[in-house]
JSON list of N, CA and C in Angstrom, two decimals:
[
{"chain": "Y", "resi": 1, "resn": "UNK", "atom": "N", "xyz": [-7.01, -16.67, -5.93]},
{"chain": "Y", "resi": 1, "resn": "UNK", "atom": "CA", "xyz": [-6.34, -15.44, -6.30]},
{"chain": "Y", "resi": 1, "resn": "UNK", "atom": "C", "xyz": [-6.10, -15.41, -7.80]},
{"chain": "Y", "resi": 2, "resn": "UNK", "atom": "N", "xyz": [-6.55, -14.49, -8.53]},
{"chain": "Y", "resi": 2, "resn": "UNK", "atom": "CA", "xyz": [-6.60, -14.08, -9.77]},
{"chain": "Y", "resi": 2, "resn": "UNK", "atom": "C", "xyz": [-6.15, -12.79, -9.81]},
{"chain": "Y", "resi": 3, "resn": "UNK", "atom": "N", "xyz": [-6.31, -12.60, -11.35]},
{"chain": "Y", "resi": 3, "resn": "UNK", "atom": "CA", "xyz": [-6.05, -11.20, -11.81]},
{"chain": "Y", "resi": 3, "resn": "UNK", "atom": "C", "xyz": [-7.62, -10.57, -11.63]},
{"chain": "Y", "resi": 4, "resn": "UNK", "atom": "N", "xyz": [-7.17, -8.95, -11.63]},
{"chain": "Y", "resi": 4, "resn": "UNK", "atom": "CA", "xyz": [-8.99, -8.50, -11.14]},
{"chain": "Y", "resi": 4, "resn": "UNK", "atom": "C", "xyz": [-8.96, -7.81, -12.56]},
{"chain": "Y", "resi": 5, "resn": "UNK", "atom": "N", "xyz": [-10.23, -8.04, -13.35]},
{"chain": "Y", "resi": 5, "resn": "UNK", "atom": "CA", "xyz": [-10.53, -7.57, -14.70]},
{"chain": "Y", "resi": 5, "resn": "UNK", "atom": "C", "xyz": [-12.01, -6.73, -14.77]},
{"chain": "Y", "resi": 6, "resn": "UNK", "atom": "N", "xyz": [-12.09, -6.37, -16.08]},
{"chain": "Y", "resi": 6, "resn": "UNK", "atom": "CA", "xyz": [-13.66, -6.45, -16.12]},
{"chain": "Y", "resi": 6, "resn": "UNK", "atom": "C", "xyz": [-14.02, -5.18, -15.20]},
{"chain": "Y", "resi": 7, "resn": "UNK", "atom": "N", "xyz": [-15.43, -5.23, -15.48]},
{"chain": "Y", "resi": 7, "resn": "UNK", "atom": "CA", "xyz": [-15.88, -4.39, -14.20]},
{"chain": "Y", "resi": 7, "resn": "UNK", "atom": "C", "xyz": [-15.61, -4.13, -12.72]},
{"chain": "Y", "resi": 8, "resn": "UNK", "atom": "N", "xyz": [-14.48, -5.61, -12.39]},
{"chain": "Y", "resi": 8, "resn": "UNK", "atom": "CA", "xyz": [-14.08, -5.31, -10.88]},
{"chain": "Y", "resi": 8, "resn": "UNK", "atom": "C", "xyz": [-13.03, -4.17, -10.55]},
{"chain": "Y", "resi": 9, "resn": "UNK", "atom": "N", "xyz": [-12.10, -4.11, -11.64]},
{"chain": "Y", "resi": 9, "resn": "UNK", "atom": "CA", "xyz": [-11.45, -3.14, -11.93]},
{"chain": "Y", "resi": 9, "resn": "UNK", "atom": "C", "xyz": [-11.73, -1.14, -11.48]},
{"chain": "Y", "resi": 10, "resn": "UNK", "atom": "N", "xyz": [-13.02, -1.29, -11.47]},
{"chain": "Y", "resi": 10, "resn": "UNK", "atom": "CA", "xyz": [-14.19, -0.36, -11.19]},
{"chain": "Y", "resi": 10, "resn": "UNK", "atom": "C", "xyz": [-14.39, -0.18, -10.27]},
{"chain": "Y", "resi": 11, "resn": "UNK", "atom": "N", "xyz": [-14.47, -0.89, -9.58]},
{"chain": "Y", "resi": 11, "resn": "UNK", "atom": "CA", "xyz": [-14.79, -0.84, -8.18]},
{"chain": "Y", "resi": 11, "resn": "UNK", "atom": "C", "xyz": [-14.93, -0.29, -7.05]},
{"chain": "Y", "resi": 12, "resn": "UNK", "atom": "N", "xyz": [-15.68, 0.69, -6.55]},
{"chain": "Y", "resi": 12, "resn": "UNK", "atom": "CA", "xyz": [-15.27, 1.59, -5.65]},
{"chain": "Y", "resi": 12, "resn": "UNK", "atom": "C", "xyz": [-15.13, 0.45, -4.04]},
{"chain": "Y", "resi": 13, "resn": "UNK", "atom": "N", "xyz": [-14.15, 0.90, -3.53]},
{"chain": "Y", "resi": 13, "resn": "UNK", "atom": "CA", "xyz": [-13.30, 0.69, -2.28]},
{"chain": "Y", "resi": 13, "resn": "UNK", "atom": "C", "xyz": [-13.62, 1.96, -1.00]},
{"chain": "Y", "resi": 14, "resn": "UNK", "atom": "N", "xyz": [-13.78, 1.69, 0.10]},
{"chain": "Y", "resi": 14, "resn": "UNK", "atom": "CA", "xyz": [-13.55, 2.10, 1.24]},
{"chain": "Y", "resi": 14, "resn": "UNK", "atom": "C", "xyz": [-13.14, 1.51, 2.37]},
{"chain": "Y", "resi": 15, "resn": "UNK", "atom": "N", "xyz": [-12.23, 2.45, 2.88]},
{"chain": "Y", "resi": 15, "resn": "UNK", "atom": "CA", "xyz": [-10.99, 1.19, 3.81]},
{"chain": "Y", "resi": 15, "resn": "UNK", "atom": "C", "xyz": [-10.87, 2.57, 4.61]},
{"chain": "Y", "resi": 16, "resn": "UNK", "atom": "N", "xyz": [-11.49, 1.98, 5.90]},
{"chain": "Y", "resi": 16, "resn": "UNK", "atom": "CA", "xyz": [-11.25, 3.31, 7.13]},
{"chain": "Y", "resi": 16, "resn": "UNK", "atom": "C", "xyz": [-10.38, 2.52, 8.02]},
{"chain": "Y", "resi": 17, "resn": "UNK", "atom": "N", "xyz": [-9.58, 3.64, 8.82]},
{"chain": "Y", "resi": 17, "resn": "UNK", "atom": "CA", "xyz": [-8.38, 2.84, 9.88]},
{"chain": "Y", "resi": 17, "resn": "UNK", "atom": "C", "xyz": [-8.10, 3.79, 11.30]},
{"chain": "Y", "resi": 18, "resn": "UNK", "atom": "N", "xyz": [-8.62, 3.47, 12.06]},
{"chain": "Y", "resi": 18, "resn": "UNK", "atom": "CA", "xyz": [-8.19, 4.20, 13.12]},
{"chain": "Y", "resi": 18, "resn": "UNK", "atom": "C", "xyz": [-7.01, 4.35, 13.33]},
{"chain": "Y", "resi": 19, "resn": "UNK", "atom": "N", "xyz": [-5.92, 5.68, 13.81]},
{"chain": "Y", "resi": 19, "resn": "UNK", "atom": "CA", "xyz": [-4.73, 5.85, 14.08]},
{"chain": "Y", "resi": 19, "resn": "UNK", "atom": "C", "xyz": [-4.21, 5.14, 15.46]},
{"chain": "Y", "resi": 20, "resn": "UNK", "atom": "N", "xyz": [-5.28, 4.49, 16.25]},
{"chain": "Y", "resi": 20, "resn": "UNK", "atom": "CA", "xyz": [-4.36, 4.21, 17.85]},
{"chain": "Y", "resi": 20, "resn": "UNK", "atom": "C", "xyz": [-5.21, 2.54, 17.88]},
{"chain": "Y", "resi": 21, "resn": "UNK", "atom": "N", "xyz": [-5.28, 2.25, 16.57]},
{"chain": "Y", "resi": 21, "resn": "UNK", "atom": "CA", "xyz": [-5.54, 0.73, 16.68]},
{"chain": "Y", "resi": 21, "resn": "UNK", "atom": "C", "xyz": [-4.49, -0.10, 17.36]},
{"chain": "Y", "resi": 22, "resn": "UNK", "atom": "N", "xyz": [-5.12, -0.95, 18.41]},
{"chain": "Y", "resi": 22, "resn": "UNK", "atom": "CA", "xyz": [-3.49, -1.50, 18.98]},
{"chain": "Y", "resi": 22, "resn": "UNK", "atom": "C", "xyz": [-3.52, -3.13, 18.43]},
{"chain": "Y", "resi": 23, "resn": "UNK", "atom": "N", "xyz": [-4.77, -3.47, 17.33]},
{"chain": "Y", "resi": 23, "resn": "UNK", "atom": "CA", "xyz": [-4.75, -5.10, 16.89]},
{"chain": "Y", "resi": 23, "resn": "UNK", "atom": "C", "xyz": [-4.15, -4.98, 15.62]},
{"chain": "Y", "resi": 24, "resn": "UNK", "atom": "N", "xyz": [-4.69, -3.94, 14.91]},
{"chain": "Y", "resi": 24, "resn": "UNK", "atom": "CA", "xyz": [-4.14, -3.88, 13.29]},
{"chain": "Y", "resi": 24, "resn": "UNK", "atom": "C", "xyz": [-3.42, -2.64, 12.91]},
{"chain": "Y", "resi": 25, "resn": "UNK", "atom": "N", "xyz": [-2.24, -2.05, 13.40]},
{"chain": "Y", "resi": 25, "resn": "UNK", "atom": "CA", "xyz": [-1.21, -1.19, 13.17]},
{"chain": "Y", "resi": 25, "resn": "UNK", "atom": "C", "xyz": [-1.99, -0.24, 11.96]},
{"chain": "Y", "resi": 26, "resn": "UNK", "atom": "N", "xyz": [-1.97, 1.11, 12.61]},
{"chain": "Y", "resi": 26, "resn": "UNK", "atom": "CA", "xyz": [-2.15, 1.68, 11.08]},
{"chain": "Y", "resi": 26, "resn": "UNK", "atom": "C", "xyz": [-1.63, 1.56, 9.90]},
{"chain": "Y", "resi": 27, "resn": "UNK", "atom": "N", "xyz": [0.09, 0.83, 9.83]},
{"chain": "Y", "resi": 27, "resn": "UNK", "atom": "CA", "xyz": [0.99, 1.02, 8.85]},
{"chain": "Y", "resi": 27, "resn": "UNK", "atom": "C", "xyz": [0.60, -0.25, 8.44]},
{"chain": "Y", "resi": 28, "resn": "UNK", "atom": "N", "xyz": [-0.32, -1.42, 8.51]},
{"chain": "Y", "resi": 28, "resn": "UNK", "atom": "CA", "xyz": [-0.94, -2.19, 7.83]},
{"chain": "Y", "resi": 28, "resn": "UNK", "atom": "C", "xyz": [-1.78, -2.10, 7.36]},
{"chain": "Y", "resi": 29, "resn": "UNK", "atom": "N", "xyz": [-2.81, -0.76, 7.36]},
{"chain": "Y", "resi": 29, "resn": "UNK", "atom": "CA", "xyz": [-3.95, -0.03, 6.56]},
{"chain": "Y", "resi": 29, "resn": "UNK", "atom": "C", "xyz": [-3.05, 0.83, 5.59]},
{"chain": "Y", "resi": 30, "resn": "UNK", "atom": "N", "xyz": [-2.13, 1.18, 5.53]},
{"chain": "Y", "resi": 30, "resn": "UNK", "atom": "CA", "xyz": [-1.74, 1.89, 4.59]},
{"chain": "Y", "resi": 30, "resn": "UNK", "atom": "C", "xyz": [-1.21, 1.09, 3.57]},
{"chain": "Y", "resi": 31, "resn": "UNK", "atom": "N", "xyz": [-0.03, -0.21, 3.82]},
{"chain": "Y", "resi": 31, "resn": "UNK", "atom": "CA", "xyz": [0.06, -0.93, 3.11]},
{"chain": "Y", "resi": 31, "resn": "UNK", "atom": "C", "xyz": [-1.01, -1.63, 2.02]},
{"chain": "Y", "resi": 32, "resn": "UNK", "atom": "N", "xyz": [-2.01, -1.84, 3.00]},
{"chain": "Y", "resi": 32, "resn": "UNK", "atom": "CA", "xyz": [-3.41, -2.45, 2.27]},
{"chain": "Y", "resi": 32, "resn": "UNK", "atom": "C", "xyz": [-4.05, -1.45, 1.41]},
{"chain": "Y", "resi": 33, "resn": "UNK", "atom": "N", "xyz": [-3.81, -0.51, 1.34]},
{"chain": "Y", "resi": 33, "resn": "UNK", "atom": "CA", "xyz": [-4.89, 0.42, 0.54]},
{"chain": "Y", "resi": 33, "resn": "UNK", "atom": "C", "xyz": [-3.52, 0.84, -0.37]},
{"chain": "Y", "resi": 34, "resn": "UNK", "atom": "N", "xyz": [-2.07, 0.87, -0.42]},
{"chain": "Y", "resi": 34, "resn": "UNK", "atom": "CA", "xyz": [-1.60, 0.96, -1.74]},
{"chain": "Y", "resi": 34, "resn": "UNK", "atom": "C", "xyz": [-1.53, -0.66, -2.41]},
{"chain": "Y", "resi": 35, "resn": "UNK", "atom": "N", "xyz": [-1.60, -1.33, -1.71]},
{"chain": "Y", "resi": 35, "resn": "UNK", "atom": "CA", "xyz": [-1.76, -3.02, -2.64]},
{"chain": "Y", "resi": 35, "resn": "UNK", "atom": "C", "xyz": [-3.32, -2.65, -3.35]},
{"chain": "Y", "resi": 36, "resn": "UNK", "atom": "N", "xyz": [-4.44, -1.95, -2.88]},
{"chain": "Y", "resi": 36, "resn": "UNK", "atom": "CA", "xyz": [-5.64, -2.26, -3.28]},
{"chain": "Y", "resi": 36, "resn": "UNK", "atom": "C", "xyz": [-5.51, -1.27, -4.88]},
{"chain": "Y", "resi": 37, "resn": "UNK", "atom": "N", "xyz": [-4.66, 0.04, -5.02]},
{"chain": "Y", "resi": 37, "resn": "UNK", "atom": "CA", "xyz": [-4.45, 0.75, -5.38]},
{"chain": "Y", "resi": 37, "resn": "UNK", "atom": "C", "xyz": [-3.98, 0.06, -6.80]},
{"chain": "Y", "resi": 38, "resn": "UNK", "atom": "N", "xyz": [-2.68, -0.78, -6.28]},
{"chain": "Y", "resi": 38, "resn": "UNK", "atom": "CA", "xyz": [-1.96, -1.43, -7.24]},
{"chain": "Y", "resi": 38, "resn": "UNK", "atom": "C", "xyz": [-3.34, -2.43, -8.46]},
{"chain": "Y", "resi": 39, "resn": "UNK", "atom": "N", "xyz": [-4.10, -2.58, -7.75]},
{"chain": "Y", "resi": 39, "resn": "UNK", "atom": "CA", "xyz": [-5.17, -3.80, -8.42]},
{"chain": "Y", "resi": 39, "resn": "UNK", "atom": "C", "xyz": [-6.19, -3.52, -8.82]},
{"chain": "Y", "resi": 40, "resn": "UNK", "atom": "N", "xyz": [-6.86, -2.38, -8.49]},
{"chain": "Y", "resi": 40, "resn": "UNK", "atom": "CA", "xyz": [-7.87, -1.41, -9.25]},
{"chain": "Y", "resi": 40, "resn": "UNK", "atom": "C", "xyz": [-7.89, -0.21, -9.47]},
{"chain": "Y", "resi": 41, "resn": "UNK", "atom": "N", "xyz": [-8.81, 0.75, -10.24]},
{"chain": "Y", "resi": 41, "resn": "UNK", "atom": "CA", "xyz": [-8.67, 1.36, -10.44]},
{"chain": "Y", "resi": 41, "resn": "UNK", "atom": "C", "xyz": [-8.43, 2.49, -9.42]},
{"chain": "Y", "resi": 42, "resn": "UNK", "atom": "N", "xyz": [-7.07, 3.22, -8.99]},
{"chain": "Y", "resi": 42, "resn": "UNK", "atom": "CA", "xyz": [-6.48, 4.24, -7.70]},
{"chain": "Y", "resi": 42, "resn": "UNK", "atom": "C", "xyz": [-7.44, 5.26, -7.26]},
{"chain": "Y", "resi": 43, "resn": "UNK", "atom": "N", "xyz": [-8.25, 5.87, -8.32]},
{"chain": "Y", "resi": 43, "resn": "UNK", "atom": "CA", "xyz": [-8.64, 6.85, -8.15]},
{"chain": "Y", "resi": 43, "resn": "UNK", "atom": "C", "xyz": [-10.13, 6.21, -6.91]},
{"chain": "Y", "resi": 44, "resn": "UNK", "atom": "N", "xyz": [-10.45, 4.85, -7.52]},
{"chain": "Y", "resi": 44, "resn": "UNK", "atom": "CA", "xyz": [-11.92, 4.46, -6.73]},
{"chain": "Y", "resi": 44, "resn": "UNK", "atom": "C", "xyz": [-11.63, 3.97, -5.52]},
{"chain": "Y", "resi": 45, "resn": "UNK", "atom": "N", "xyz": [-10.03, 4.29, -5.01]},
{"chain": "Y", "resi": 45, "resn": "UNK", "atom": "CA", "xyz": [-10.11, 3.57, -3.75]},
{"chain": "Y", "resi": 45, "resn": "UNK", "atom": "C", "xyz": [-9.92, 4.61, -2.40]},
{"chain": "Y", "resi": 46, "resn": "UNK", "atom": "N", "xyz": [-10.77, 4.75, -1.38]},
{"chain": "Y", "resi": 46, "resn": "UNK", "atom": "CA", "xyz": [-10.61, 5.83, -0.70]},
{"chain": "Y", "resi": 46, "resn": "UNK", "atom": "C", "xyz": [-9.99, 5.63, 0.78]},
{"chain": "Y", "resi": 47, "resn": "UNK", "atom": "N", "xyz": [-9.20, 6.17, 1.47]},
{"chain": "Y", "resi": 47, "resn": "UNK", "atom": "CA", "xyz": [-8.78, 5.43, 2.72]},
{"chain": "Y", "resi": 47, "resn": "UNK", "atom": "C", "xyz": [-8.83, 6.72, 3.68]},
{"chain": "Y", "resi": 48, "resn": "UNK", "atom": "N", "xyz": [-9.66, 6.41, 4.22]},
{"chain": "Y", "resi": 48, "resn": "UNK", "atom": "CA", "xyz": [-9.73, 7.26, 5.61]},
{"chain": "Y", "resi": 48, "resn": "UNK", "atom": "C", "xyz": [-9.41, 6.95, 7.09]},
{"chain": "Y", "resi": 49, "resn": "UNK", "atom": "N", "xyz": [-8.02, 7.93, 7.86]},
{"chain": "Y", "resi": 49, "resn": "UNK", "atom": "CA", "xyz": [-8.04, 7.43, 8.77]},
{"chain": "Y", "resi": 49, "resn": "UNK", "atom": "C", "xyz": [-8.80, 8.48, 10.12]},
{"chain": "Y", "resi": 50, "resn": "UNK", "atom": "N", "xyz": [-9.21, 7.63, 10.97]},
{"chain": "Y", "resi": 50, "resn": "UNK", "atom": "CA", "xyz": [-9.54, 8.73, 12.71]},
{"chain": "Y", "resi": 50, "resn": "UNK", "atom": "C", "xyz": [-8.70, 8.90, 13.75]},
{"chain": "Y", "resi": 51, "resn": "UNK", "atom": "N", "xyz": [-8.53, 9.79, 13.68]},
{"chain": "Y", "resi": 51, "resn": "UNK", "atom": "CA", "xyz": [-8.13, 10.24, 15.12]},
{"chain": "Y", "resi": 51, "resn": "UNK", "atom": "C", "xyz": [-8.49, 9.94, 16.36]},
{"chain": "Y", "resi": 52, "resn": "UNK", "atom": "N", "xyz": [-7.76, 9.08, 16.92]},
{"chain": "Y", "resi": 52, "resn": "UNK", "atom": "CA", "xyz": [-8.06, 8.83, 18.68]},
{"chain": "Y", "resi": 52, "resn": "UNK", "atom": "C", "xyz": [-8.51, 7.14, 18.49]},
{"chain": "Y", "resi": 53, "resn": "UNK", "atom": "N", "xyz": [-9.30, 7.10, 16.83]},
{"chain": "Y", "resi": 53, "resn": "UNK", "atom": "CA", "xyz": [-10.05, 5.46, 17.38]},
{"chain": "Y", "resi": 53, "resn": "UNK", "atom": "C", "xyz": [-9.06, 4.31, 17.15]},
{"chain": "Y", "resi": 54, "resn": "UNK", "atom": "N", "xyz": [-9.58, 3.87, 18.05]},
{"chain": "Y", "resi": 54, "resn": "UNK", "atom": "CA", "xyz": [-8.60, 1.98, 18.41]},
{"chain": "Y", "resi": 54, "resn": "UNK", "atom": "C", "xyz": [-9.30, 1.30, 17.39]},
{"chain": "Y", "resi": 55, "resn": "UNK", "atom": "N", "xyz": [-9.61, 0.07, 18.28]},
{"chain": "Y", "resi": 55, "resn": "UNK", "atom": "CA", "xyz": [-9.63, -1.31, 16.85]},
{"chain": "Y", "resi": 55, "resn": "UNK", "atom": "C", "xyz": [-11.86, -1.09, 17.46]},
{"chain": "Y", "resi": 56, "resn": "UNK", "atom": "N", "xyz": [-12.11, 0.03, 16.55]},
{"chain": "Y", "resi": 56, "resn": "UNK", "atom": "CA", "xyz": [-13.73, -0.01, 17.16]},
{"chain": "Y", "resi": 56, "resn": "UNK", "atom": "C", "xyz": [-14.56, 0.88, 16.35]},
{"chain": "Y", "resi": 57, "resn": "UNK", "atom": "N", "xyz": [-15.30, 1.92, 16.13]},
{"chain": "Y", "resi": 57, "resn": "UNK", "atom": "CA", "xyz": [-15.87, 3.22, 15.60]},
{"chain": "Y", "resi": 57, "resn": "UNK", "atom": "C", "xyz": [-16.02, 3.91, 16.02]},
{"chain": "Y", "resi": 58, "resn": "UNK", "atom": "N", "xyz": [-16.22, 5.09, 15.13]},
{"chain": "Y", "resi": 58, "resn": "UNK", "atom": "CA", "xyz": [-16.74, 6.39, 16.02]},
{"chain": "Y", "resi": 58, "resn": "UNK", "atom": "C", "xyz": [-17.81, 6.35, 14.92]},
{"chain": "Y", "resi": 59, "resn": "UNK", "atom": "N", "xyz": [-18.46, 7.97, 15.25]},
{"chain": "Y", "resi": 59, "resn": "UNK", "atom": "CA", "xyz": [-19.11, 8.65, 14.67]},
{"chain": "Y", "resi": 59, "resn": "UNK", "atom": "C", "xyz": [-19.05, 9.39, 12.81]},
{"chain": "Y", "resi": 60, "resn": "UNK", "atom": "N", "xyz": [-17.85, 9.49, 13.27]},
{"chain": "Y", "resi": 60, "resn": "UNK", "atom": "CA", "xyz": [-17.37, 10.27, 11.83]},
{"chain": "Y", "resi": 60, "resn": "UNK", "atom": "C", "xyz": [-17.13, 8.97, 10.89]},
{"chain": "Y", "resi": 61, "resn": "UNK", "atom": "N", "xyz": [-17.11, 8.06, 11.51]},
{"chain": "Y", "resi": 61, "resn": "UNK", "atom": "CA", "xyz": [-16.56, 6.90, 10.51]},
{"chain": "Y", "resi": 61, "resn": "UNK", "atom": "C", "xyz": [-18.09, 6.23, 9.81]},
{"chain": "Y", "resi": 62, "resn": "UNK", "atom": "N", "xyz": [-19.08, 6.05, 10.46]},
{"chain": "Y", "resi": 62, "resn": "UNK", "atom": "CA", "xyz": [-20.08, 5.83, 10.67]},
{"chain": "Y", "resi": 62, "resn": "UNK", "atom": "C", "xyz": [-21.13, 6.89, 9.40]},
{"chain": "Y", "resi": 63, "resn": "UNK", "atom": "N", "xyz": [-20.73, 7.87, 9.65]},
{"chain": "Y", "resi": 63, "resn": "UNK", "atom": "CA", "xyz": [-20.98, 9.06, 8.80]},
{"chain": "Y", "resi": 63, "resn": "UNK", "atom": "C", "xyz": [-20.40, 8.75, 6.77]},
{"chain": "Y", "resi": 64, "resn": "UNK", "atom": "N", "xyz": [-19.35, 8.26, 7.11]},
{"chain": "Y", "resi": 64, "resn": "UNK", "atom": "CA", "xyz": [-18.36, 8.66, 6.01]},
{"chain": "Y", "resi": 64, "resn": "UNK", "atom": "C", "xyz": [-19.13, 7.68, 5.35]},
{"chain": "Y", "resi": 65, "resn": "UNK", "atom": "N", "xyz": [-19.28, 6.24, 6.26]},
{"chain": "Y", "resi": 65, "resn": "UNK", "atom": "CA", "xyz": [-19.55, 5.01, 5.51]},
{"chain": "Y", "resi": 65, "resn": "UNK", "atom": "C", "xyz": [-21.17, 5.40, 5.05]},
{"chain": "Y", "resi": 66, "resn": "UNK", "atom": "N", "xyz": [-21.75, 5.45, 6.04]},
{"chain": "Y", "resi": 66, "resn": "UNK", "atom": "CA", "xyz": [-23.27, 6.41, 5.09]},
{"chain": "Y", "resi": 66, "resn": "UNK", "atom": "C", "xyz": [-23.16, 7.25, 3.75]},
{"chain": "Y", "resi": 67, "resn": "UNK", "atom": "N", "xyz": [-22.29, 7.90, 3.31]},
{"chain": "Y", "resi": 67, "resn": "UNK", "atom": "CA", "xyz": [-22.06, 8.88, 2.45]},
{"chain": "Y", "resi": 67, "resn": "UNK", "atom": "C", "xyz": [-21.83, 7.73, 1.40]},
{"chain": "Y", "resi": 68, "resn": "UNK", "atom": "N", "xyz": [-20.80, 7.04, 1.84]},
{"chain": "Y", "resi": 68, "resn": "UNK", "atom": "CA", "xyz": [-20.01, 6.14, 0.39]},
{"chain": "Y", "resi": 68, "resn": "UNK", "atom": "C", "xyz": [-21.51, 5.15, -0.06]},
{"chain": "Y", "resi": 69, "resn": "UNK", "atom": "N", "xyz": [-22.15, 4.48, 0.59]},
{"chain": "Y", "resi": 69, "resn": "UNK", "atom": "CA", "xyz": [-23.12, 3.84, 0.87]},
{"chain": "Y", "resi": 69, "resn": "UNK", "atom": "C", "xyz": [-24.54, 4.52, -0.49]},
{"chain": "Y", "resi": 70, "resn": "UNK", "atom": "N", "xyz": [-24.32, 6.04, 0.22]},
{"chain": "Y", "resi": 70, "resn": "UNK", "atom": "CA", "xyz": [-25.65, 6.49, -0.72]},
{"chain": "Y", "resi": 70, "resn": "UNK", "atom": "C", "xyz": [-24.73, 7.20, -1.63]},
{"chain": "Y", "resi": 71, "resn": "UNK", "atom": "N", "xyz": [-23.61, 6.98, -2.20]},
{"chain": "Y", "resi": 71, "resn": "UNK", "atom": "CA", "xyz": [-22.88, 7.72, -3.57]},
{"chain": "Y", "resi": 71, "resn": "UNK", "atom": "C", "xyz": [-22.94, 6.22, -4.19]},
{"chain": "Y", "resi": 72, "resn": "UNK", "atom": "N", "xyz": [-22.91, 4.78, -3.70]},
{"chain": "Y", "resi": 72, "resn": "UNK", "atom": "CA", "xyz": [-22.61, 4.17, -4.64]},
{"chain": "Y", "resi": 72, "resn": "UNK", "atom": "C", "xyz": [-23.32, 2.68, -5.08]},
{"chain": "Y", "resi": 73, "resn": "UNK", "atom": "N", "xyz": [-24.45, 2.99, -3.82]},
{"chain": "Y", "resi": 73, "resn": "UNK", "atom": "CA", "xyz": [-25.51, 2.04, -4.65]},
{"chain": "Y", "resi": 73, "resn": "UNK", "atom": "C", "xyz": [-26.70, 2.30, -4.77]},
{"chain": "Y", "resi": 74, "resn": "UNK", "atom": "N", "xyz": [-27.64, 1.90, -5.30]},
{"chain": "Y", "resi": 74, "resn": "UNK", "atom": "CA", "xyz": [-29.07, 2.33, -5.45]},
{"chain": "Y", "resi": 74, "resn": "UNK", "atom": "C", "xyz": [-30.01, 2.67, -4.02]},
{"chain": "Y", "resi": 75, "resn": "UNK", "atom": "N", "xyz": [-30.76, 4.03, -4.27]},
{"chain": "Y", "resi": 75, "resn": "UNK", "atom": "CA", "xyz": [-31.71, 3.42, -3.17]},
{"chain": "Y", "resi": 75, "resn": "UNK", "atom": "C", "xyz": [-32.63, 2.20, -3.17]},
{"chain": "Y", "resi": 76, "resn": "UNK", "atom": "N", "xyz": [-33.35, 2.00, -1.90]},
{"chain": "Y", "resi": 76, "resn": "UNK", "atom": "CA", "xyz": [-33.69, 0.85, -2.01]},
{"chain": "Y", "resi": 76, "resn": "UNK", "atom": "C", "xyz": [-35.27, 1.67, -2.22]},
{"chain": "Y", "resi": 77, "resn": "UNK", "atom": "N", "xyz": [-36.16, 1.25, -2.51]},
{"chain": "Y", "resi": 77, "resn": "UNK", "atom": "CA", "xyz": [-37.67, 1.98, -2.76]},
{"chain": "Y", "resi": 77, "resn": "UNK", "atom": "C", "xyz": [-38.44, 1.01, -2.03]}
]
């Protein structure tokens, strides 16, 4: 555990949380994404939660992570 500097600082973040998780409390995804907030840059960190999903995926989540995926690294050729 260090300080985060440099380019990590940069970093884009995605942190999805289902609302009816019964292993990891939503109010421990929220905590976690203002600690992540506190340590890089706020604006690159995005937290999305779903409706209905437990500790598993859906569709829309699946979706979102595709989107962040092709906004933030290269295609592959």
């Amino acid at each position: 555990q260090g300080p985060i500097s440099g380019v990590n600082k940069e970093i884009a973040v995605l942190q999805c949380h289902g609302d009816c998780d019964p292993l990891v409390p939503l109010r421990f995804g929220s905590l976690t994404v203002e600690k992540l907030k506190s340590m890089i840059n706020p604006a690159n960190v995005t937290f999305r939660t779903y409706s209905g999903m437990m500790h598993s995926s859906c569709i829309e989540e699946m979706m979102d992570v595709k989107q962040f995926i092709d906004k933030h690294l290269p295609p592959i050729d």
